[in-house]
């Protein structure tokens, strides 16, 4: 069984790889460099970009779920406690 820190590390590496692939394929689709077009068409860059983006979306959802406790804690610290610290002014 992986430790929480190891899970986060692997998830962050996957996010980096998928994010970089999504950005690079998106740039290639946008610029359409003439010298690379035969290669890009051969690897079906549009489908690759779409599937990498789907994978990135799933990884982001997992990332948010893994850090749900952090969101709860920060919400309590930033939103709930400041209101409780200041008594109402009459």
mmCIF file of C-alpha atoms in Angstrom:
data_model
loop_
_atom_site.group_PDB
_atom_site.id
_atom_site.type_symbol
_atom_site.label_atom_id
_atom_site.label_comp_id
_atom_site.label_asym_id
_atom_site.label_seq_id
_atom_site.Cartn_x
_atom_site.Cartn_y
_atom_site.Cartn_z
ATOM 1 C CA UNK A 1 0.000 0.000 0.000
ATOM 2 C CA UNK A 2 1.316 3.419 -0.932
ATOM 3 C CA UNK A 3 1.691 6.198 1.583
ATOM 4 C CA UNK A 4 -0.360 9.342 1.085
ATOM 5 C CA UNK A 5 2.756 11.305 0.148
ATOM 6 C CA UNK A 6 3.723 8.675 -2.455
ATOM 7 C CA UNK A 7 0.222 8.787 -3.979
ATOM 8 C CA UNK A 8 0.444 12.565 -4.190
ATOM 9 C CA UNK A 9 3.875 12.359 -5.780
ATOM 10 C CA UNK A 10 2.764 9.905 -8.474
ATOM 11 C CA UNK A 11 -0.403 11.892 -9.091
ATOM 12 C CA UNK A 12 1.571 15.125 -9.452
ATOM 13 C CA UNK A 13 3.985 13.481 -11.894
ATOM 14 C CA UNK A 14 1.048 12.201 -13.953
ATOM 15 C CA UNK A 15 -0.533 15.670 -13.874
ATOM 16 C CA UNK A 16 2.722 17.196 -15.102
ATOM 17 C CA UNK A 17 3.098 14.685 -17.949
ATOM 18 C CA UNK A 18 -0.540 14.890 -19.078
ATOM 19 C CA UNK A 19 -0.592 18.687 -18.694
ATOM 20 C CA UNK A 20 2.566 19.098 -20.760
ATOM 21 C CA UNK A 21 1.241 16.723 -23.425
ATOM 22 C CA UNK A 22 -2.055 18.608 -23.569
ATOM 23 C CA UNK A 23 -0.318 21.969 -23.897
ATOM 24 C CA UNK A 24 2.174 20.761 -26.517
ATOM 25 C CA UNK A 25 -0.445 19.019 -28.669
ATOM 26 C CA UNK A 26 -2.701 22.080 -28.357
ATOM 27 C CA UNK A 27 0.103 24.365 -29.522
ATOM 28 C CA UNK A 28 0.885 22.010 -32.421
ATOM 29 C CA UNK A 29 -2.791 22.031 -33.446
ATOM 30 C CA UNK A 30 -2.912 25.806 -33.232
ATOM 31 C CA UNK A 31 0.336 26.603 -35.062
ATOM 32 C CA UNK A 32 0.233 23.730 -37.584
ATOM 33 C CA UNK A 33 3.935 23.918 -38.410
ATOM 34 C CA UNK A 34 4.329 22.905 -42.080
ATOM 35 C CA UNK A 35 7.452 20.866 -41.495
ATOM 36 C CA UNK A 36 5.736 18.733 -38.835
ATOM 37 C CA UNK A 37 2.294 18.356 -40.423
ATOM 38 C CA UNK A 38 2.972 14.955 -42.046
ATOM 39 C CA UNK A 39 4.155 13.594 -38.702
ATOM 40 C CA UNK A 40 1.294 15.201 -36.780
ATOM 41 C CA UNK A 41 -1.281 13.765 -39.180
ATOM 42 C CA UNK A 42 0.348 10.342 -38.979
ATOM 43 C CA UNK A 43 -0.030 10.236 -35.190
ATOM 44 C CA UNK A 44 -3.546 11.750 -35.337
ATOM 45 C CA UNK A 45 -2.642 14.709 -33.141
ATOM 46 C CA UNK A 46 -6.250 15.861 -32.678
ATOM 47 C CA UNK A 47 -7.377 12.545 -31.192
ATOM 48 C CA UNK A 48 -4.223 12.418 -29.053
ATOM 49 C CA UNK A 49 -4.927 15.933 -27.754
ATOM 50 C CA UNK A 50 -8.524 15.038 -26.911
ATOM 51 C CA UNK A 51 -7.665 11.827 -25.054
ATOM 52 C CA UNK A 52 -4.780 13.388 -23.162
ATOM 53 C CA UNK A 53 -7.131 16.190 -22.122
ATOM 54 C CA UNK A 54 -9.731 13.669 -20.909
ATOM 55 C CA UNK A 55 -7.033 11.928 -18.878
ATOM 56 C CA UNK A 56 -5.885 15.269 -17.474
ATOM 57 C CA UNK A 57 -9.444 16.060 -16.410
ATOM 58 C CA UNK A 58 -9.743 12.742 -14.563
ATOM 59 C CA UNK A 59 -6.396 13.318 -12.849
ATOM 60 C CA UNK A 60 -7.442 16.824 -11.748
ATOM 61 C CA UNK A 61 -10.628 15.366 -10.233
ATOM 62 C CA UNK A 62 -8.549 12.779 -8.327
ATOM 63 C CA UNK A 63 -6.182 15.546 -7.207
ATOM 64 C CA UNK A 64 -9.088 17.580 -5.831
ATOM 65 C CA UNK A 65 -10.573 14.521 -4.097
ATOM 66 C CA UNK A 66 -7.213 13.617 -2.518
ATOM 67 C CA UNK A 67 -6.991 17.141 -1.091
ATOM 68 C CA UNK A 68 -10.583 17.423 0.092
ATOM 69 C CA UNK A 69 -9.472 17.570 3.744
ATOM 70 C CA UNK A 70 -7.236 20.539 2.925
ATOM 71 C CA UNK A 71 -10.177 22.357 1.321
ATOM 72 C CA UNK A 72 -12.330 21.704 4.392
ATOM 73 C CA UNK A 73 -9.616 22.935 6.753
ATOM 74 C CA UNK A 74 -8.905 26.079 4.754
ATOM 75 C CA UNK A 75 -12.602 26.848 4.459
ATOM 76 C CA UNK A 76 -12.979 26.609 8.219
ATOM 77 C CA UNK A 77 -9.894 28.753 8.821
ATOM 78 C CA UNK A 78 -10.659 31.426 6.218
ATOM 79 C CA UNK A 79 -14.431 31.666 6.239
ATOM 80 C CA UNK A 80 -15.968 30.251 9.392
ATOM 81 C CA UNK A 81 -13.440 31.270 12.090
ATOM 82 C CA UNK A 82 -12.999 34.927 11.052
ATOM 83 C CA UNK A 83 -16.762 35.432 11.375
ATOM 84 C CA UNK A 84 -16.794 33.710 14.779
ATOM 85 C CA UNK A 85 -13.885 35.824 16.104
ATOM 86 C CA UNK A 86 -15.671 39.142 15.582
ATOM 87 C CA UNK A 87 -18.748 39.664 17.767
ATOM 88 C CA UNK A 88 -21.676 41.300 16.020
ATOM 89 C CA UNK A 89 -21.792 45.074 16.270
ATOM 90 C CA UNK A 90 -25.120 46.496 17.471
#
